[in-house]
Short mmCIF file of C-alpha atoms in Angstrom, two decimals:
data_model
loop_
_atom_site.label_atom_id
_atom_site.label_comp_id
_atom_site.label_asym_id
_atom_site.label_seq_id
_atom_site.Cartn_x
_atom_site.Cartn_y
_atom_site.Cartn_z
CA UNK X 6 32.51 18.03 -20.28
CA UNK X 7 31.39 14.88 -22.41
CA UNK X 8 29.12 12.27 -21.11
CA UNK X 9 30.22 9.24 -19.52
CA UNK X 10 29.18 6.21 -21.46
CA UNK X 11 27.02 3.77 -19.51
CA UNK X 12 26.92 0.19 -18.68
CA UNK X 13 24.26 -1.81 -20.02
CA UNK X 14 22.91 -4.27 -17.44
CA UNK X 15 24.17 -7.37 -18.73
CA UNK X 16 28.10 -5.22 -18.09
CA UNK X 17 26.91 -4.49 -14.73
CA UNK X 18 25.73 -7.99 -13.52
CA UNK X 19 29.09 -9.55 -14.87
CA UNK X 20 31.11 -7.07 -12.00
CA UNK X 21 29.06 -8.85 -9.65
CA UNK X 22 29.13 -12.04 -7.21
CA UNK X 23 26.58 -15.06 -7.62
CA UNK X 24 24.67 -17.26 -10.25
CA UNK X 25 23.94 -13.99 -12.69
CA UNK X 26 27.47 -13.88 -13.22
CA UNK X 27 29.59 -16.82 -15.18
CA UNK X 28 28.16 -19.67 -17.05
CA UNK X 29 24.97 -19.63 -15.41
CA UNK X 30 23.29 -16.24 -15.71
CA UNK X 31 21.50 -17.49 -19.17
CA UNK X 32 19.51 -20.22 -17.15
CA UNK X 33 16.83 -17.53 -15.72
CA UNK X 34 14.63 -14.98 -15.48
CA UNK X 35 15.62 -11.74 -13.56
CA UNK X 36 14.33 -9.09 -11.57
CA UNK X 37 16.84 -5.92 -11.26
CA UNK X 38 16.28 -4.19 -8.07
CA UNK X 39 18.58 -0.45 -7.96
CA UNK X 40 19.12 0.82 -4.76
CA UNK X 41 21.31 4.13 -2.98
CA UNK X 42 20.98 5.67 0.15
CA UNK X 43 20.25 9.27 1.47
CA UNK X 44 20.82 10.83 4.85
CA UNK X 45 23.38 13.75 6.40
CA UNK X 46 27.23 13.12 5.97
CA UNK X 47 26.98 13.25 10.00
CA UNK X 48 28.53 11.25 12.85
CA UNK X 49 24.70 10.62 13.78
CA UNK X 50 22.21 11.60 10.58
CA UNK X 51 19.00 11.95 12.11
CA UNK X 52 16.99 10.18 8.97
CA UNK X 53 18.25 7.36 6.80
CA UNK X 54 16.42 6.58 3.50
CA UNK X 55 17.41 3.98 1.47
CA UNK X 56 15.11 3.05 -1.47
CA UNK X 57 15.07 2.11 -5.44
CA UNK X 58 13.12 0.72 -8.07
CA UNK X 59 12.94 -3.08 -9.38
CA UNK X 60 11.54 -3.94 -12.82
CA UNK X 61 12.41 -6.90 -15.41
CA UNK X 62 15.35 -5.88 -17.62
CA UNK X 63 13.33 -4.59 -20.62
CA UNK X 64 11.37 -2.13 -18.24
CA UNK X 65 14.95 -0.91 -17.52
CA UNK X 66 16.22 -0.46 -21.21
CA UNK X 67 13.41 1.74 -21.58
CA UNK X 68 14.05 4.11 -19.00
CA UNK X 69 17.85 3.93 -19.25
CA UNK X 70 17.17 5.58 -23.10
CA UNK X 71 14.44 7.74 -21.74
CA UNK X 72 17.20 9.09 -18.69
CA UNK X 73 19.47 9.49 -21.03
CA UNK X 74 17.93 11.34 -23.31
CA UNK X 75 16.66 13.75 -20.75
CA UNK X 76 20.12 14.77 -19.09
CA UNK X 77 21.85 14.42 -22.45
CA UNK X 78 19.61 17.27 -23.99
CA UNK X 79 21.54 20.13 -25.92
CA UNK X 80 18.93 22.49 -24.96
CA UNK X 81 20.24 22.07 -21.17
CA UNK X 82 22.67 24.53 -19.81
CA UNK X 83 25.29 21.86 -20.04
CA UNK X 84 25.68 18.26 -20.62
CA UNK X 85 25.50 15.61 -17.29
CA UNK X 86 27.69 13.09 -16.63
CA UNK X 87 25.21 11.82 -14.51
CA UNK X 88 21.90 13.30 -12.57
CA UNK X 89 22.64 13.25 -8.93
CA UNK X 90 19.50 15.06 -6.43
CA UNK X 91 21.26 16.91 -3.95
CA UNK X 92 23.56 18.13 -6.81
CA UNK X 93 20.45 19.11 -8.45
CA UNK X 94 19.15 20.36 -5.60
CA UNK X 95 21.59 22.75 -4.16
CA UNK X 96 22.59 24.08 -7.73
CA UNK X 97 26.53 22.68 -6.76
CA UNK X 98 28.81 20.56 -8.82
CA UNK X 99 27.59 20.06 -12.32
CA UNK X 100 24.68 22.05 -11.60
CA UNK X 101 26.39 24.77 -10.55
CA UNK X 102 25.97 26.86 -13.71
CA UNK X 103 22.18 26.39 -14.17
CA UNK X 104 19.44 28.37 -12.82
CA UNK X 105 16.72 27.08 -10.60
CA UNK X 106 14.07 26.97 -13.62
CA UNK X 107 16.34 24.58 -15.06
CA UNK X 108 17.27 22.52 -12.38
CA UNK X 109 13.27 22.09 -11.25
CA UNK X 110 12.53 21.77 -15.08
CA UNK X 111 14.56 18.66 -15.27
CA UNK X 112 13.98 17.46 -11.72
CA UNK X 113 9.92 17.33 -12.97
CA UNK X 114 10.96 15.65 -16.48
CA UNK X 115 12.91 12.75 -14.54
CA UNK X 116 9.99 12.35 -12.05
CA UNK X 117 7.65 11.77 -15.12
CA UNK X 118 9.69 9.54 -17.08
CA UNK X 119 9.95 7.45 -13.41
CA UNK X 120 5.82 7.73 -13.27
CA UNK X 121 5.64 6.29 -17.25
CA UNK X 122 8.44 3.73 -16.42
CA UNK X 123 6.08 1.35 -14.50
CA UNK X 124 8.91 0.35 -12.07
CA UNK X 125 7.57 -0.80 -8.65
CA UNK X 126 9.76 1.10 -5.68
CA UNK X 127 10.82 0.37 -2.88
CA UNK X 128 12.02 1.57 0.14
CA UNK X 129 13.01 1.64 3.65
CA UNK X 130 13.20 4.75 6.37
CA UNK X 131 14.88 5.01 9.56
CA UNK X 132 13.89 8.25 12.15
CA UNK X 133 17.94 7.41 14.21
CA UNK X 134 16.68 9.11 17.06
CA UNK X 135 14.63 6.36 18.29
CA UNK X 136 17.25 3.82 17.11
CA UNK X 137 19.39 5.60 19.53
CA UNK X 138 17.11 5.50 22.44
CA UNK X 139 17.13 1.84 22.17
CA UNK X 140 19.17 0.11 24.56
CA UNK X 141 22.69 -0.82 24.13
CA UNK X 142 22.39 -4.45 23.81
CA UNK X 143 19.57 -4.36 21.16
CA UNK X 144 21.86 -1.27 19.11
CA UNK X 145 24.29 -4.10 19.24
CA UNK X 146 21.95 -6.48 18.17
CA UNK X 147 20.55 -4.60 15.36
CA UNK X 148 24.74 -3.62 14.05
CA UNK X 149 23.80 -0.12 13.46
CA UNK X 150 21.54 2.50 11.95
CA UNK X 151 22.16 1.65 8.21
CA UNK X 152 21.55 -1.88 8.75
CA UNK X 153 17.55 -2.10 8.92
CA UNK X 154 17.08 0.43 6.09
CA UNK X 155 19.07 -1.81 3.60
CA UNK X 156 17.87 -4.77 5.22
CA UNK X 157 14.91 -4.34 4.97
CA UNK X 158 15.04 -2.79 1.06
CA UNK X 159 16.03 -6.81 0.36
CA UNK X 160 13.48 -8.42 2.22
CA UNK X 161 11.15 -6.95 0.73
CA UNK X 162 12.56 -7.03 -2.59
CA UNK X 163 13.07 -10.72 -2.60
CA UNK X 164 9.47 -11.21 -0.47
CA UNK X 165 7.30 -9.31 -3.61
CA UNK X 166 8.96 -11.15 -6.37
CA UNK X 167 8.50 -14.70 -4.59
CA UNK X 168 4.81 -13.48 -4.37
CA UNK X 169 3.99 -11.78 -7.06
CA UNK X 170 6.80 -13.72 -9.69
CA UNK X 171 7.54 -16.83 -7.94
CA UNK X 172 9.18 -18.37 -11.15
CA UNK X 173 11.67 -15.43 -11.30
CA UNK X 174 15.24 -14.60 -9.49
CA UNK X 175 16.61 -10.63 -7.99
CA UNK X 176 19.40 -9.06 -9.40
CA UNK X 177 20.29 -6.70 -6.96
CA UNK X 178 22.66 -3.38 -7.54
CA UNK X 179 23.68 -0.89 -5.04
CA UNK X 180 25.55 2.36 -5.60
CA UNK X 181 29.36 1.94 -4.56
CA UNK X 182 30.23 5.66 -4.06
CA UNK X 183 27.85 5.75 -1.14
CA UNK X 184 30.29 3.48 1.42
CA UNK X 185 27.72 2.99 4.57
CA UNK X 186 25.22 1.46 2.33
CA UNK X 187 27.22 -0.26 0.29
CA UNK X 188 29.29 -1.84 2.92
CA UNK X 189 25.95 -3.02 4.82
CA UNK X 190 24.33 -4.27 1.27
CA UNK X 191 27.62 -6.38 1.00
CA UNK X 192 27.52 -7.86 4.23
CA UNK X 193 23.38 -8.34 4.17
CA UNK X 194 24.01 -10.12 0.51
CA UNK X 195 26.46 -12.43 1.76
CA UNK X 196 23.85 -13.83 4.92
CA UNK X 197 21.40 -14.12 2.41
CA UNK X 198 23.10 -16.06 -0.33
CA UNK X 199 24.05 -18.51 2.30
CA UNK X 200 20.38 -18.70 3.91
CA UNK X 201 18.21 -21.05 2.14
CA UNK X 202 15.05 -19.63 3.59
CA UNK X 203 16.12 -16.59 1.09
CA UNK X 204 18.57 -17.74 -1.84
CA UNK X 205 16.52 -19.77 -3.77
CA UNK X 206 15.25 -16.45 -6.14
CA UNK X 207 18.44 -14.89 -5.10
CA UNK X 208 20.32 -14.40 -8.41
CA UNK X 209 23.15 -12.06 -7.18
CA UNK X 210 24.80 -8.86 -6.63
CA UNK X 211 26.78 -6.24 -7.52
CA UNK X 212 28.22 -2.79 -6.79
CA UNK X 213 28.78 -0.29 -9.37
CA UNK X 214 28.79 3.54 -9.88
CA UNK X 215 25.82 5.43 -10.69
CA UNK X 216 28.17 7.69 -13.53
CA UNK X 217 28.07 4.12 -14.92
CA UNK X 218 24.35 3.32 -14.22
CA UNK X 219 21.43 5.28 -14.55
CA UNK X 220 19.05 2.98 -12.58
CA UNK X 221 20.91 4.02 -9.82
CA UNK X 222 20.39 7.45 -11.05
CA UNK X 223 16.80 7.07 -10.78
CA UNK X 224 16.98 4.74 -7.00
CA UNK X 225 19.22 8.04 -5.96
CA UNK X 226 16.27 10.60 -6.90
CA UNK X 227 13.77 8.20 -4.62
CA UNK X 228 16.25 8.09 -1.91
CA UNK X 229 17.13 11.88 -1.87
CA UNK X 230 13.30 12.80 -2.23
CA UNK X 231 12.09 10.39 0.65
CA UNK X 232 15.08 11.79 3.10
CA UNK X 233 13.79 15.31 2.24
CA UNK X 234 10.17 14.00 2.85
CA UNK X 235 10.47 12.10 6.08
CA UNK X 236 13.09 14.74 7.31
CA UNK X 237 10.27 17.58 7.31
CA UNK X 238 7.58 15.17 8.22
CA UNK X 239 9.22 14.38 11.38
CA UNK X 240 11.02 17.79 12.40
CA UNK X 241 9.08 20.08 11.11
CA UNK X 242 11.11 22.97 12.03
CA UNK X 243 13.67 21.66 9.10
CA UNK X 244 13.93 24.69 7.26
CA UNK X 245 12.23 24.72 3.61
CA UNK X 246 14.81 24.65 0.26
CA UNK X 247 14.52 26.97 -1.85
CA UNK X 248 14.18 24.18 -4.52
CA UNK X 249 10.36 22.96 -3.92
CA UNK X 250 10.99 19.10 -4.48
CA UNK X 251 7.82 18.17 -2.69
CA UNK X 252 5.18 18.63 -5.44
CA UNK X 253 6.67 16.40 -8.21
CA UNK X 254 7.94 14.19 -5.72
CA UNK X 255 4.43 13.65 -3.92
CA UNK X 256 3.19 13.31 -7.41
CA UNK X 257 5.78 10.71 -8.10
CA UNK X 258 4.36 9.09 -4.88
CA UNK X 259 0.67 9.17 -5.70
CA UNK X 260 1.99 7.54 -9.15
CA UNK X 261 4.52 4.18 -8.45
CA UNK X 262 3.38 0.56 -6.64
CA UNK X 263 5.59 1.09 -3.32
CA UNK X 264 6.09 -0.43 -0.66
CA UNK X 265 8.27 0.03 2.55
CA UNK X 266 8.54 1.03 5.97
CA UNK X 267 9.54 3.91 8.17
CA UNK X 268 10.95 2.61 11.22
CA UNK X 269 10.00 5.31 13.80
CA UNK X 270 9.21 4.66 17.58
CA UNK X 271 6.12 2.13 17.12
CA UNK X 272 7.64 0.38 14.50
CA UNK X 273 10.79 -0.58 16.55
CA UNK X 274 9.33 -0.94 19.55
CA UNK X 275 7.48 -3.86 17.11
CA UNK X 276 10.47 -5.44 15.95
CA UNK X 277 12.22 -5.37 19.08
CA UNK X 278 9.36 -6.84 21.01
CA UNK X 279 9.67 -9.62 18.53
CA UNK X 280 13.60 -10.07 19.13
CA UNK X 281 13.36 -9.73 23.16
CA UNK X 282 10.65 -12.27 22.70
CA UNK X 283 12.82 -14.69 20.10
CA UNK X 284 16.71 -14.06 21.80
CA UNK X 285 15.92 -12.41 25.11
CA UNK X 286 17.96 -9.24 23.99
CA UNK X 287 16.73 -6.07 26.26
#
């Protein structure tokens, strides 16, 4: 199986909507923020991660030759078309054929390049269980379970920047294969292009594949490791892989600027005190 040629980012932000696309994306600065989602292919998941990694466009280069060098190694059992973590993780689909020495040899060589790659994460948790105890009126309120993890991955996105980089504008990407996510990061976009409390660093957004990308490659291996990581944190009966992801990924962890937020019991019970106290909603 050949390798899949990849976009660069300037291909990828012309498939998208908004002021990085057209006549106008030479007029500024950018921030790319890559994001995907992890969580069980269940009526009701019981954790939902969705994280990624922003960085200016040259920090992205960098790690998109770095990547790509790593999974395009001929000393691999086989050539990737693209690294995905549960993939890698289970030994199924184009890992199927390699042994676990391989598969946790390049699992720890992607987690370094991500530690060199100075990319800031970020990222967003949601235990459902307590969404689901919340009443019906404030489940209503709050759309559904995938709608605070992505919302929340663009607040905060678009909140550092205007901090840290007030002068520049977000790019932001999510993976299109992964239709919950995707569907919510569409509809969140679209309030916050039209929201001038938000869309003045807003540069745009787009959808693409991560075959095609391999930021999203890299947002995929942070969403996959923080599902596994919150998963066993919070049941801790969740049986153990046979694949030990936890010590590069706590490494990768101890090594990244993050920043976040779980949304567990207390930390709903926050935000819902704050919309019973702003709407009424019970």
């Amino acid at each position: 199986m050949c390798a899949r040629s990849q976009l660069s980012i300037d291909d990828m932000a012309f498939m998208g909507h908004g002021r990085f696309t057209g006549a106008g994306r030479e007029v500024m600065a950018v921030i790319w923020g890559f994001f995907d989602g992890s969580y069980e292919r269940e009526e009701k998941p019981s954790v939902i991660a969705v994280c990624g990694f922003i960085a200016p466009k040259e920090y992205w280069i960098r790690l998109t030759e770095r990547w790509a060098l790593a999974i395009l190694n001929p000393e691999l059992p086989s050539v990737l078309r693209r690294f995905h973590a549960f993939d890698c993780v289970h030994g199924i689909e184009e890992f199927a054929s390699w042994n676990l020495a391989d598969r946790l040899a390049l699992w720890g060589d992607l987690v370094g390049i991500l530690i060199d790659s100075e990319l800031a994460a970020v990222g967003s948790v949601l235990i459902c269980e307590h969404f689901y105890a919340l009443s019906d009126a404030m489940q209503k309120r709050l759309r559904n379970p995938y709608h605070l993890p992505v919302e929340m991955c663009i607040q905060s996105t678009l909140t550092k920047v205007r901090t840290e980089l007030p002068e520049e504008h977000v790019g932001l990407f999510f993976d299109n294969e992964n239709r919950p996510i995707a569907d919510e990061s569409h509809i969140r976009y679209g309030l916050y292009s039209q929201d001038p409390n938000w869309n003045s660093n807003l540069a745009g957004f787009a959808q693409v594949s991560s075959y095609d990308a391999v930021p999203l490659q890299a947002a995929d291996l942070l969403a996959y490791g923080s599902f596994r990581w919150h998963k066993k944190a919070f049941y801790p009966d969740t049986p153990d892989l046979d694949f030990p992801i936890m010590p590069a990924f706590g490494r990768l962890l101890a090594n990244v600027e993050a920043c976040g937020v779980v949304y567990e019991e207390k930390a709903l019970a926050a935000l819902t005190s704050q919309i019973t106290e702003r709407e009424g909603i019970r």
